[in-house]
PDB file of C-alpha atoms in Angstrom:
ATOM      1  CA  UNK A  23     122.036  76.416 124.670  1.00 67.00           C
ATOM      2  CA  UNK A  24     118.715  77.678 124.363  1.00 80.00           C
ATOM      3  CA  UNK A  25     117.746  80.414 122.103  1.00 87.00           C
ATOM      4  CA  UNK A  26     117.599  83.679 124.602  1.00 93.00           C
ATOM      5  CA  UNK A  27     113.740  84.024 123.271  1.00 96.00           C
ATOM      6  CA  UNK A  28     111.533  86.869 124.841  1.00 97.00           C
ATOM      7  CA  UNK A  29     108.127  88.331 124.704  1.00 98.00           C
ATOM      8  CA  UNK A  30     107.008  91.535 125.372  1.00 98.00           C
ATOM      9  CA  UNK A  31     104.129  93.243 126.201  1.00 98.00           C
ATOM     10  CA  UNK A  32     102.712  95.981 127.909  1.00 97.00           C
ATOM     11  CA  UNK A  33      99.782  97.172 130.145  1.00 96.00           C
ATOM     12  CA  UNK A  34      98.796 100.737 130.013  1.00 95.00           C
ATOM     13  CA  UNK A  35     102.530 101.322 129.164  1.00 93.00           C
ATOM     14  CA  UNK A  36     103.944  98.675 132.118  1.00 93.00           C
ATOM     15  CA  UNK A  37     105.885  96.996 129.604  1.00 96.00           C
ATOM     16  CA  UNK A  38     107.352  93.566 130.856  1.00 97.00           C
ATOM     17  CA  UNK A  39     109.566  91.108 128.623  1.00 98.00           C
ATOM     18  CA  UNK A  40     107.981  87.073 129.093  1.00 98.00           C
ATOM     19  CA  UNK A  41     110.263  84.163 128.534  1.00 97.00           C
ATOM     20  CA  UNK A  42     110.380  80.530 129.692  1.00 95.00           C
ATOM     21  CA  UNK A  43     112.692  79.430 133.288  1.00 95.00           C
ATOM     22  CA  UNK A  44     114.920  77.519 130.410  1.00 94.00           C
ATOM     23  CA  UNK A  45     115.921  81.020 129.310  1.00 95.00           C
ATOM     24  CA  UNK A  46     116.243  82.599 132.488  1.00 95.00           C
ATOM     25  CA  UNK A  47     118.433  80.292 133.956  1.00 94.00           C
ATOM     26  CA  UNK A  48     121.321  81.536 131.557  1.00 93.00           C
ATOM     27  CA  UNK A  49     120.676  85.106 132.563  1.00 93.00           C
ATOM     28  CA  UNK A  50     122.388  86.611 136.267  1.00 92.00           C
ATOM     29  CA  UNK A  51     121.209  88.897 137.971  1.00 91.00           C
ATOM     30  CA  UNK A  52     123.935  91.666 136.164  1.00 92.00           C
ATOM     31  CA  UNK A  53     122.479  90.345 132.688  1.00 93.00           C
ATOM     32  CA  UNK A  54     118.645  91.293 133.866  1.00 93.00           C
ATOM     33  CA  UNK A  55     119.453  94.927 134.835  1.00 93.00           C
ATOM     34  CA  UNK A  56     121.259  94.997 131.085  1.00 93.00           C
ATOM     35  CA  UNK A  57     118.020  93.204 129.203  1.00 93.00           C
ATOM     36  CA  UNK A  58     115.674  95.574 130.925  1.00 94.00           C
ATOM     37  CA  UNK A  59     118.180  98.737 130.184  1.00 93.00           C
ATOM     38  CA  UNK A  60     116.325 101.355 127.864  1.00 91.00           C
ATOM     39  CA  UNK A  61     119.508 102.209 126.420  1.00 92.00           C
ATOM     40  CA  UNK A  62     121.601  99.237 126.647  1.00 92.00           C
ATOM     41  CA  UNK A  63     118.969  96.204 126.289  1.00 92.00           C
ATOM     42  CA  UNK A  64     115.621  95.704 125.136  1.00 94.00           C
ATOM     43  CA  UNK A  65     113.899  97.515 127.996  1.00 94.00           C
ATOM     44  CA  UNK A  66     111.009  97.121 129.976  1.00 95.00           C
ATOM     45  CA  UNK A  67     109.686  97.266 133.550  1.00 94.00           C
ATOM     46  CA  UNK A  68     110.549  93.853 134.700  1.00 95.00           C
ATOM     47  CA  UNK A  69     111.096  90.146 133.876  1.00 97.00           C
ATOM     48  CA  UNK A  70     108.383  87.852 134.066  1.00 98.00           C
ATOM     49  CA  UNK A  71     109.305  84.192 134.078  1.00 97.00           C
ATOM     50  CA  UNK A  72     107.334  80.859 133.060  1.00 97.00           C
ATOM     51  CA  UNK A  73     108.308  78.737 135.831  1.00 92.00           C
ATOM     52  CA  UNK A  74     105.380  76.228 135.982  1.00 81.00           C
ATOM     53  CA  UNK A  75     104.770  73.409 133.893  1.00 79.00           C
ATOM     54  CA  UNK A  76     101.949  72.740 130.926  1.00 75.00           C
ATOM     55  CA  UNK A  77      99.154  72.427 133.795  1.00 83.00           C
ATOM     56  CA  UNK A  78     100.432  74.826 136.813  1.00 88.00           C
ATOM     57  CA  UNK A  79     101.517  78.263 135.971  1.00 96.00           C
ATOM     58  CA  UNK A  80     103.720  79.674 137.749  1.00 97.00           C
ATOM     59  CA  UNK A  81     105.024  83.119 137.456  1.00 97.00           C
ATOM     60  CA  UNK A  82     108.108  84.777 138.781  1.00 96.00           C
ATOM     61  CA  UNK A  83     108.833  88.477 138.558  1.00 96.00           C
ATOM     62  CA  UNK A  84     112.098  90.023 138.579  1.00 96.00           C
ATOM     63  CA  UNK A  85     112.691  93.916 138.559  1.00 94.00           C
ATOM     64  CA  UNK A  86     114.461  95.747 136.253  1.00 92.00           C
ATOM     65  CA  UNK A  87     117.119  95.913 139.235  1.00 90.00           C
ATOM     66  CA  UNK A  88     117.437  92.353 139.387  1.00 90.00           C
ATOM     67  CA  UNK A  89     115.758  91.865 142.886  1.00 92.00           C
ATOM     68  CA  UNK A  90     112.238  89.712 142.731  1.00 93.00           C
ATOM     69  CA  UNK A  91     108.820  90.845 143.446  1.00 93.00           C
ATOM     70  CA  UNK A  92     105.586  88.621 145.055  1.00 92.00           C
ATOM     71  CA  UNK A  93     103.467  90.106 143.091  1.00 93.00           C
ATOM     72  CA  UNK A  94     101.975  92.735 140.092  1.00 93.00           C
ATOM     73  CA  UNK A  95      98.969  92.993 138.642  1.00 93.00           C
ATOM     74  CA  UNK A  96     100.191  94.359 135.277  1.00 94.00           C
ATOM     75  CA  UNK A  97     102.533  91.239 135.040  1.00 95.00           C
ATOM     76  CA  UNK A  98      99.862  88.966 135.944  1.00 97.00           C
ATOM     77  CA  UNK A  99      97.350  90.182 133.236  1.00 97.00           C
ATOM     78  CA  UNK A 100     100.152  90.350 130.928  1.00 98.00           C
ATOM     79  CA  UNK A 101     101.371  86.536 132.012  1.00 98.00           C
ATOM     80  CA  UNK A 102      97.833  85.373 131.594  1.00 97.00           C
ATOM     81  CA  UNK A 103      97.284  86.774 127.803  1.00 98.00           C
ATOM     82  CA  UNK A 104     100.590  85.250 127.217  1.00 98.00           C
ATOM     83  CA  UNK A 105      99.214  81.602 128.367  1.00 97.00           C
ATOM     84  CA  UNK A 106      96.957  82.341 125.988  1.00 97.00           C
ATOM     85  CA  UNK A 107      98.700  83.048 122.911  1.00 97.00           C
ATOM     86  CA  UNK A 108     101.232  80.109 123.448  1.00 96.00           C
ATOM     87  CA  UNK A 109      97.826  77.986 123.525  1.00 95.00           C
ATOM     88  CA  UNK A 110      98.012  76.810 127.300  1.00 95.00           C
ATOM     89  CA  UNK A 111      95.287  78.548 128.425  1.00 95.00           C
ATOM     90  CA  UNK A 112      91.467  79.351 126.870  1.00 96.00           C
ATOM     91  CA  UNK A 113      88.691  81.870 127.815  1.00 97.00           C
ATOM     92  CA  UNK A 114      88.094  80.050 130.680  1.00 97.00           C
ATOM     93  CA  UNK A 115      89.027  81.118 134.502  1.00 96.00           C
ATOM     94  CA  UNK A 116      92.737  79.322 135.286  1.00 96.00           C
ATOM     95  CA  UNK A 117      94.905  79.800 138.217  1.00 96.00           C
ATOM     96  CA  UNK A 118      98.883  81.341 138.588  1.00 97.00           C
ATOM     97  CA  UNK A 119     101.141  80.925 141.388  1.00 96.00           C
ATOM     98  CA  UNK A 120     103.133  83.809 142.542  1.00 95.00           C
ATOM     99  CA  UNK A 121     105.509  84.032 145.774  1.00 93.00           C
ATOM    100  CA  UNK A 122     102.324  86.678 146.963  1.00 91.00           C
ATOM    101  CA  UNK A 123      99.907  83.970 146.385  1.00 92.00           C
ATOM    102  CA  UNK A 124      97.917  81.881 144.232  1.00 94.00           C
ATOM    103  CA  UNK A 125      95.407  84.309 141.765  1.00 95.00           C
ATOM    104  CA  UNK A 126      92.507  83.422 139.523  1.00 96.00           C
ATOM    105  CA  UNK A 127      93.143  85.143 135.686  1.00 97.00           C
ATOM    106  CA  UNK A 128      90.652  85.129 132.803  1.00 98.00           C
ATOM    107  CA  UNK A 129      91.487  86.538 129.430  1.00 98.00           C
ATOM    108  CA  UNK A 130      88.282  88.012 127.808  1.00 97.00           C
ATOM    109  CA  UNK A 131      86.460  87.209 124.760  1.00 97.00           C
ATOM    110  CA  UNK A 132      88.620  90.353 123.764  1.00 97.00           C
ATOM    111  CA  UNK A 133      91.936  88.834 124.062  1.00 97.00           C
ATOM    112  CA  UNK A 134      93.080  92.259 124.821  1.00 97.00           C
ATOM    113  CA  UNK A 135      90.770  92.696 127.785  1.00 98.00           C
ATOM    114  CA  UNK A 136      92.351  90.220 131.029  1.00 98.00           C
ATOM    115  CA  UNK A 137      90.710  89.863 134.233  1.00 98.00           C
ATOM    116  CA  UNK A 138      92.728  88.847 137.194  1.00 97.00           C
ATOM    117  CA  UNK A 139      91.413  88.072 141.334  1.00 97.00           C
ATOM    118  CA  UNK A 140      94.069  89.472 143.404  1.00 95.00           C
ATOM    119  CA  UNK A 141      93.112  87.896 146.329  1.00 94.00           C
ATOM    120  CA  UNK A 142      91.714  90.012 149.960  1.00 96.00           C
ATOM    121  CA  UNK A 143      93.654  93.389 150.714  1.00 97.00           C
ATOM    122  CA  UNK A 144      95.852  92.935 153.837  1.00 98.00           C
ATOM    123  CA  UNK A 145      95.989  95.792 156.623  1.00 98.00           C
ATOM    124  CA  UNK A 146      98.352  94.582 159.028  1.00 98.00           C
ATOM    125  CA  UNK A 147     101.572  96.000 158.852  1.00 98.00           C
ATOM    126  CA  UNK A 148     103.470  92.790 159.430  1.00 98.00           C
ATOM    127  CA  UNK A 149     102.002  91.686 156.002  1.00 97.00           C
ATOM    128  CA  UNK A 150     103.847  94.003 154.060  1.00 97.00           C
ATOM    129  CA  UNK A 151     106.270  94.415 156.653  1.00 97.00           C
ATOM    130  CA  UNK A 152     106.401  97.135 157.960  1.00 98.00           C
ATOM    131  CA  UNK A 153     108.174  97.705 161.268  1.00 98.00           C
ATOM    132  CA  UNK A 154     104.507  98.541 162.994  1.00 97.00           C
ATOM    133  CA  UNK A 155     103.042  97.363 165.830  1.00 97.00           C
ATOM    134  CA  UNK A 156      99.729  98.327 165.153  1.00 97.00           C
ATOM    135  CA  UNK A 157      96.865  96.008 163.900  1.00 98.00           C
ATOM    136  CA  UNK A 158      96.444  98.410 160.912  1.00 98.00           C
ATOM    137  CA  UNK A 159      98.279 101.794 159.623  1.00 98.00           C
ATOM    138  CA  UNK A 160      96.001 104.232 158.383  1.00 98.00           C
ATOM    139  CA  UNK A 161      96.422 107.928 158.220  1.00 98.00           C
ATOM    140  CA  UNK A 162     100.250 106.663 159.589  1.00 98.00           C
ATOM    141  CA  UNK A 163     102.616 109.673 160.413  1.00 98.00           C
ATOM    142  CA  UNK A 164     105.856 109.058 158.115  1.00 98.00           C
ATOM    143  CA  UNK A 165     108.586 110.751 158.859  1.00 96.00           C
ATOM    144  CA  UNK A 166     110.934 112.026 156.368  1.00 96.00           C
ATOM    145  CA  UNK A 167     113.899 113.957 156.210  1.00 90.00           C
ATOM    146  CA  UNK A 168     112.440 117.139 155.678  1.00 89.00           C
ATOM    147  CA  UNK A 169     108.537 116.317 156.220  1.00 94.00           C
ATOM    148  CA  UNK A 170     105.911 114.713 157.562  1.00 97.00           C
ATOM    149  CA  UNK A 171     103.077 112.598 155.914  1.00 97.00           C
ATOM    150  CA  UNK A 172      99.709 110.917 156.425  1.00 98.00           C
ATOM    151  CA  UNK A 173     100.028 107.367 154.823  1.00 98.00           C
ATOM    152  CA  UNK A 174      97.821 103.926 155.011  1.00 98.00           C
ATOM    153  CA  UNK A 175      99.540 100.576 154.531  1.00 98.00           C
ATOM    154  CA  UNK A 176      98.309  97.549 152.737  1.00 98.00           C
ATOM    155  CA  UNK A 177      99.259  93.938 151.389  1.00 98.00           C
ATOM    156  CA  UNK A 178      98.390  93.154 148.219  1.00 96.00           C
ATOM    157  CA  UNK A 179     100.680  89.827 148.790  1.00 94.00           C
ATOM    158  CA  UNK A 180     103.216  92.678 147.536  1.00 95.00           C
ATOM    159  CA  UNK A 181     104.052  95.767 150.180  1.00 97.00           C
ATOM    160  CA  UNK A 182     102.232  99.300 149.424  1.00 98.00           C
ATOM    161  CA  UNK A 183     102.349 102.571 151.179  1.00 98.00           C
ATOM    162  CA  UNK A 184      99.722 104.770 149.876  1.00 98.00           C
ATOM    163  CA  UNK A 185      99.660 108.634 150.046  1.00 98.00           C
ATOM    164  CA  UNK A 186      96.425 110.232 149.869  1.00 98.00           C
ATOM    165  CA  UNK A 187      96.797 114.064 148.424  1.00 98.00           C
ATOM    166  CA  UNK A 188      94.245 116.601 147.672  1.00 97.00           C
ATOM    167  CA  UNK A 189      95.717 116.712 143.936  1.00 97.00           C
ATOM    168  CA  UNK A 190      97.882 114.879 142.229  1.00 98.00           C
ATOM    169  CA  UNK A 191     101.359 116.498 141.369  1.00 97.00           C
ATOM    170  CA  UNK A 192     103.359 113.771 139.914  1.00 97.00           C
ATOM    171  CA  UNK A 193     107.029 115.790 140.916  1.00 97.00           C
ATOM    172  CA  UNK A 194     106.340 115.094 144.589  1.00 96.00           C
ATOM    173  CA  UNK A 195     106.234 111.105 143.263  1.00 97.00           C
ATOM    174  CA  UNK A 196     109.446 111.722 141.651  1.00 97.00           C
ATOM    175  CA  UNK A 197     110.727 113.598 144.473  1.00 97.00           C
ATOM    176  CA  UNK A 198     109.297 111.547 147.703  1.00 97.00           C
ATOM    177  CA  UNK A 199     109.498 108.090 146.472  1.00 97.00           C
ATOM    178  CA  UNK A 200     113.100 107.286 146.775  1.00 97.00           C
ATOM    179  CA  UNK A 201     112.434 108.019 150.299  1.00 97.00           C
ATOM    180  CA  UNK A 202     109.706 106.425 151.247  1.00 98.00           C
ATOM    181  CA  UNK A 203     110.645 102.989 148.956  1.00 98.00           C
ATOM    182  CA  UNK A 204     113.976 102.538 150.834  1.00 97.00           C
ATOM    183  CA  UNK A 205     112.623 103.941 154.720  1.00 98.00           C
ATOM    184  CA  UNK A 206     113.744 101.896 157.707  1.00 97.00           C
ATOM    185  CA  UNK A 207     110.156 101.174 157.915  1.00 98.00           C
ATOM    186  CA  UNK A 208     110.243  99.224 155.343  1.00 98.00           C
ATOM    187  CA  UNK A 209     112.696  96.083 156.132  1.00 97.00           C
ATOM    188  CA  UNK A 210     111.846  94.405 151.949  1.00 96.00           C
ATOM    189  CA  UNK A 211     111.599  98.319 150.661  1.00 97.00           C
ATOM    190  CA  UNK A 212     107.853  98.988 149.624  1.00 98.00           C
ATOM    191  CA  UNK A 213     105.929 100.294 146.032  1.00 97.00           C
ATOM    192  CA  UNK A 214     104.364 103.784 147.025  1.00 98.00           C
ATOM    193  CA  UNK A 215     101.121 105.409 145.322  1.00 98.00           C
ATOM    194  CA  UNK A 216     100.276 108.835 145.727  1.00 98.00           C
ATOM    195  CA  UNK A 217      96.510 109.131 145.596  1.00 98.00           C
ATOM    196  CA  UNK A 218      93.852 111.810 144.396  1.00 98.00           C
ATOM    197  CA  UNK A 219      89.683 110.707 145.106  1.00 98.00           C
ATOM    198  CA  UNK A 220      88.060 112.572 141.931  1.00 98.00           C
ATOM    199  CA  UNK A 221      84.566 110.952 143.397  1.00 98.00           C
ATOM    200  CA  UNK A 222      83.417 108.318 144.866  1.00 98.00           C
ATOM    201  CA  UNK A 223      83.735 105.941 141.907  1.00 98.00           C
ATOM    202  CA  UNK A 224      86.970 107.572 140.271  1.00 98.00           C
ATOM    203  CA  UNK A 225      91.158 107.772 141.441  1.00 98.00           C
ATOM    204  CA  UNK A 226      93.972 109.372 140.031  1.00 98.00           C
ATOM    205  CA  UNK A 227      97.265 108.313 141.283  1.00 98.00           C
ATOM    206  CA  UNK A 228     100.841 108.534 140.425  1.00 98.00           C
ATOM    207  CA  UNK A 229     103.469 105.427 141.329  1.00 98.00           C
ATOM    208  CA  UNK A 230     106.746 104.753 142.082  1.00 98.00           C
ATOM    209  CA  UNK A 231     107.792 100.914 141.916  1.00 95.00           C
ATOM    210  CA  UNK A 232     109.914  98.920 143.859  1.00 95.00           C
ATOM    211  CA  UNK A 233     112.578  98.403 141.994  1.00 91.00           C
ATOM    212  CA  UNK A 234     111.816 100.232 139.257  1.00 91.00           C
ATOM    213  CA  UNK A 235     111.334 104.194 140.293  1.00 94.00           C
ATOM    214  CA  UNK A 236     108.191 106.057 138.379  1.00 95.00           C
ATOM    215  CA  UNK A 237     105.780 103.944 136.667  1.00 93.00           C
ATOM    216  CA  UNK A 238     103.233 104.485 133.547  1.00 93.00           C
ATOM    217  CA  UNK A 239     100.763 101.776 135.282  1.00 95.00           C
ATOM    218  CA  UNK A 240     100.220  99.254 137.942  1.00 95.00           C
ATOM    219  CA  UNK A 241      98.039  96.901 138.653  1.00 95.00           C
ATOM    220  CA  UNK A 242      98.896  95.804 142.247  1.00 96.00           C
ATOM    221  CA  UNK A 243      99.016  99.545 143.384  1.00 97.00           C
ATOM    222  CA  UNK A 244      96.011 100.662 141.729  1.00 97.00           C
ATOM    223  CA  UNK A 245      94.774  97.597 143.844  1.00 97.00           C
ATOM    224  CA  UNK A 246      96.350  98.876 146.699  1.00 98.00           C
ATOM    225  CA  UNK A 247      94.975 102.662 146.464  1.00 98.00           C
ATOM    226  CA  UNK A 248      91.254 101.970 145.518  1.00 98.00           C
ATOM    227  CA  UNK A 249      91.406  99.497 148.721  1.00 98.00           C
ATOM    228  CA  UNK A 250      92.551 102.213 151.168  1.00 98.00           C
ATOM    229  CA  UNK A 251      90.458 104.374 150.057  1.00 98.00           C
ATOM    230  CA  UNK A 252      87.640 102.014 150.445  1.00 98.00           C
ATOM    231  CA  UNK A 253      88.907 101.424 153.706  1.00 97.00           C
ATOM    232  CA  UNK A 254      88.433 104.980 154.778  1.00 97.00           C
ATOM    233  CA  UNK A 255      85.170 105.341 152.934  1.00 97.00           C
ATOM    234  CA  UNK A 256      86.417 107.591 150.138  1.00 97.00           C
ATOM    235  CA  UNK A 257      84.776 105.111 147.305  1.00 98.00           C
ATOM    236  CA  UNK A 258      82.195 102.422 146.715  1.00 97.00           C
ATOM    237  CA  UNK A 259      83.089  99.297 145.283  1.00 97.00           C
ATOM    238  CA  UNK A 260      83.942 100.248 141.842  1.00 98.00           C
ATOM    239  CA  UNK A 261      86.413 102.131 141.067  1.00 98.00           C
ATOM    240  CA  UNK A 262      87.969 103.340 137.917  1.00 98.00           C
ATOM    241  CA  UNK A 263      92.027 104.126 138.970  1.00 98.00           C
ATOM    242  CA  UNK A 264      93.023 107.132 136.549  1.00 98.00           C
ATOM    243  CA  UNK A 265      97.370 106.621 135.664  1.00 97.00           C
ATOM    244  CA  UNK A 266      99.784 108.304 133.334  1.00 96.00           C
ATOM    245  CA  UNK A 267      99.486 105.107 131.086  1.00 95.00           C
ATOM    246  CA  UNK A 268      95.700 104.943 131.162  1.00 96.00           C
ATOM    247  CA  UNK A 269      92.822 103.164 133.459  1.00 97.00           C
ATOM    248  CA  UNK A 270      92.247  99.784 135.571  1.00 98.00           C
ATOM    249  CA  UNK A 271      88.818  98.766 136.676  1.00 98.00           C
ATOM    250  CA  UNK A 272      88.789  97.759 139.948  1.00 98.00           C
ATOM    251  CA  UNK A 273      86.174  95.908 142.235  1.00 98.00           C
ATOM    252  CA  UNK A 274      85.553  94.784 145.577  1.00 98.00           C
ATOM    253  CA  UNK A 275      83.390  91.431 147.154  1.00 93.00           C
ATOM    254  CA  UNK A 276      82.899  90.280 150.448  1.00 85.00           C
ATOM    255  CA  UNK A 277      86.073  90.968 152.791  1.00 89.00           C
ATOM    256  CA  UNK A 278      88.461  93.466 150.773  1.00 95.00           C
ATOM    257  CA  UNK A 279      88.402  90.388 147.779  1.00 96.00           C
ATOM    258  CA  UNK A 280      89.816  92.657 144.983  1.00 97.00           C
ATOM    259  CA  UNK A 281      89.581  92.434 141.340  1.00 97.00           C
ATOM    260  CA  UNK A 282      91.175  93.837 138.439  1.00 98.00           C
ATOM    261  CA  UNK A 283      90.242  94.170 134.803  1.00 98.00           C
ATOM    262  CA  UNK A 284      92.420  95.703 132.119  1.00 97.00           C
ATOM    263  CA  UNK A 285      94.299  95.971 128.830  1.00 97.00           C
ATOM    264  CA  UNK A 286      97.322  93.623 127.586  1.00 97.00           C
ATOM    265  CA  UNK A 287      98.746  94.316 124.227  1.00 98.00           C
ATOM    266  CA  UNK A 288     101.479  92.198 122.671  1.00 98.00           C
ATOM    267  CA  UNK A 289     104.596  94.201 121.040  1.00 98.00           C
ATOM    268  CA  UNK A 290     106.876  91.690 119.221  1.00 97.00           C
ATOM    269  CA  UNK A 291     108.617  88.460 119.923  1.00 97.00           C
ATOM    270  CA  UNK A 292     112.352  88.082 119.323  1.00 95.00           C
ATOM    271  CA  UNK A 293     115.451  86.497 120.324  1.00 96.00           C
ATOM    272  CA  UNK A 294     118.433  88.518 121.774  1.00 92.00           C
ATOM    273  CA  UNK A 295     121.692  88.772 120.750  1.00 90.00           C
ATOM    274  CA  UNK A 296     124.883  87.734 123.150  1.00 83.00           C
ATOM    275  CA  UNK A 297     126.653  90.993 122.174  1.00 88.00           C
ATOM    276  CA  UNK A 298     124.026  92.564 124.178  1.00 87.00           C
ATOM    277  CA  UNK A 299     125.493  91.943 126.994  1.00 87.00           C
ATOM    278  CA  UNK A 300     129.387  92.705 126.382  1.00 86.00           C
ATOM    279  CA  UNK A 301     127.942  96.148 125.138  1.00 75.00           C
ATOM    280  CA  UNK A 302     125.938  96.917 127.993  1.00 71.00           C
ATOM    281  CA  UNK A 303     128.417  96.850 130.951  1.00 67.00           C
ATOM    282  CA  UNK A 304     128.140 100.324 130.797  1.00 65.00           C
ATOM    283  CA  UNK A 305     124.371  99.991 131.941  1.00 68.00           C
ATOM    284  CA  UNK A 306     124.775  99.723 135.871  1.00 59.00           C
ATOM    285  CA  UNK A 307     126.692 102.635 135.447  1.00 45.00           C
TER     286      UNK A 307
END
């Protein structure tokens, strides 16, 4: 059996446990929702896998509810300064496959500092999908159960429904994004940022994850929210995206090609314990 070995990390408080596809084979689905358990595991976000070999990465992302994501931003930059410190990867640009796509990553002279090409900002609802038969959604009507509200769709090879508010208030994320995650719109569910433009080189924006509910940071979404907003001419093509866990610089080249660059800092390796499991049944509880 192999030693149930994990990594973890975090990006602007996105904290994600890493460990190779030998490891995650042992682990169902059950097993994930316990590691990722505040309480009853070790607790993070998600579940990033190593599923390539020593000259393709390739990176799969499970959610803290066991179900799998195409894509995150925050995983990927943590992924990539995790090539690094295992020695697979150098300073130089390499390339990950994800089930959203293949992305270009670069860890920084400052190991802490990782750069990652997310790849050109989709519009059409069918990307995401979304049950839309419209060539784009922007300033969409969503109906809820007890309101209506403007939204803009886009594919960041993961689904995003964006929100755009006149201020922030990061209840109505708690409140609203149960709803809109999980709306018949939204066949494969959806991530969902609500969106304040400070200027026209500065967001704010509060998140709620597929999968995972409210979220410190993201990369994807703050992807997702700086290219609506550049979409509807709210920003230029830098942005700085303002979240509860801190800031992503984000950039934009030719048609809607997006790119991040953030933090990654490494928190511990360590090897869990069987018993975790046996005393977390109480976790999906």
């Amino acid at each position: 059996m192999t030693p149930l070995l994990f990594h973890k990390y975090h990006g602007l408080g996105n904290d994600y446990l890493v460990c190779h596809r030998s490891v995650a084979t042992q682990l169902t689905n059950e097993q994930i929702r316990i590691l990722c358990h505040r309480h009853y595991g070790i607790g993070s976000d998600g579940l990033l896998i190593d599923s390539g070999d020593s000259i393709n990465p390739t990176l799969r992302i499970i959610n803290p509810d066991g179900s799998e994501a195409e894509k995150s931003g925050n995983g990927l930059r943590i992924y990539a300064r995790y090539l690094f410190d295992i020695g697979r990867v150098n300073h130089l640009p390499f390339w990950v496959h994800t089930a959203g796509g293949d992305v270009r990553c670069q860890v920084n002279e400052d190991k802490h500092q990782v750069q990652v090409d997310m790849g050109r900002a989709n519009f059409n609802p069918t990307a995401l999908p979304a049950l839309i038969d419209l060539p784009e959604a922007l300033n969409y009507p969503l109906s809820l159960a007890e309101e209506t509200l403007s939204v803009s769709l886009v594919s960041m090879g993961n689904p995003h429904c964006v929100v755009p508010v006149a201020r922030l208030d990061l209840a109505q994320v708690h409140r609203l994004g149960p709803q809109i995650e999980h709306h018949p719109l939204f066949p494969k569910r959806t991530n969902v940022q609500w969106v304040e433009v400070i200027d026209r080189n500065t967001l704010r924006i509060g998140i709620w994850e597929r999968g995972a509910g409210f979220t410190m940071a993201s990369g994807s979404s703050s992807c997702a929210a700086a290219s609506v907003m550049r979409k509807l001419n709210q920003v230029d093509d830098k942005v700085i995206v303002h979240m509860p866990g801190g800031q992503l610089q984000i950039s934009f080249s030719g048609d809607f090609q997006v790119s991040m660059l953030g933090p990654v800092h490494k928190i511990a390796s360590l090897t869990l314990d069987e018993d975790c499991f046996i005393g977390g049944e109480g976790a999906s509880r």
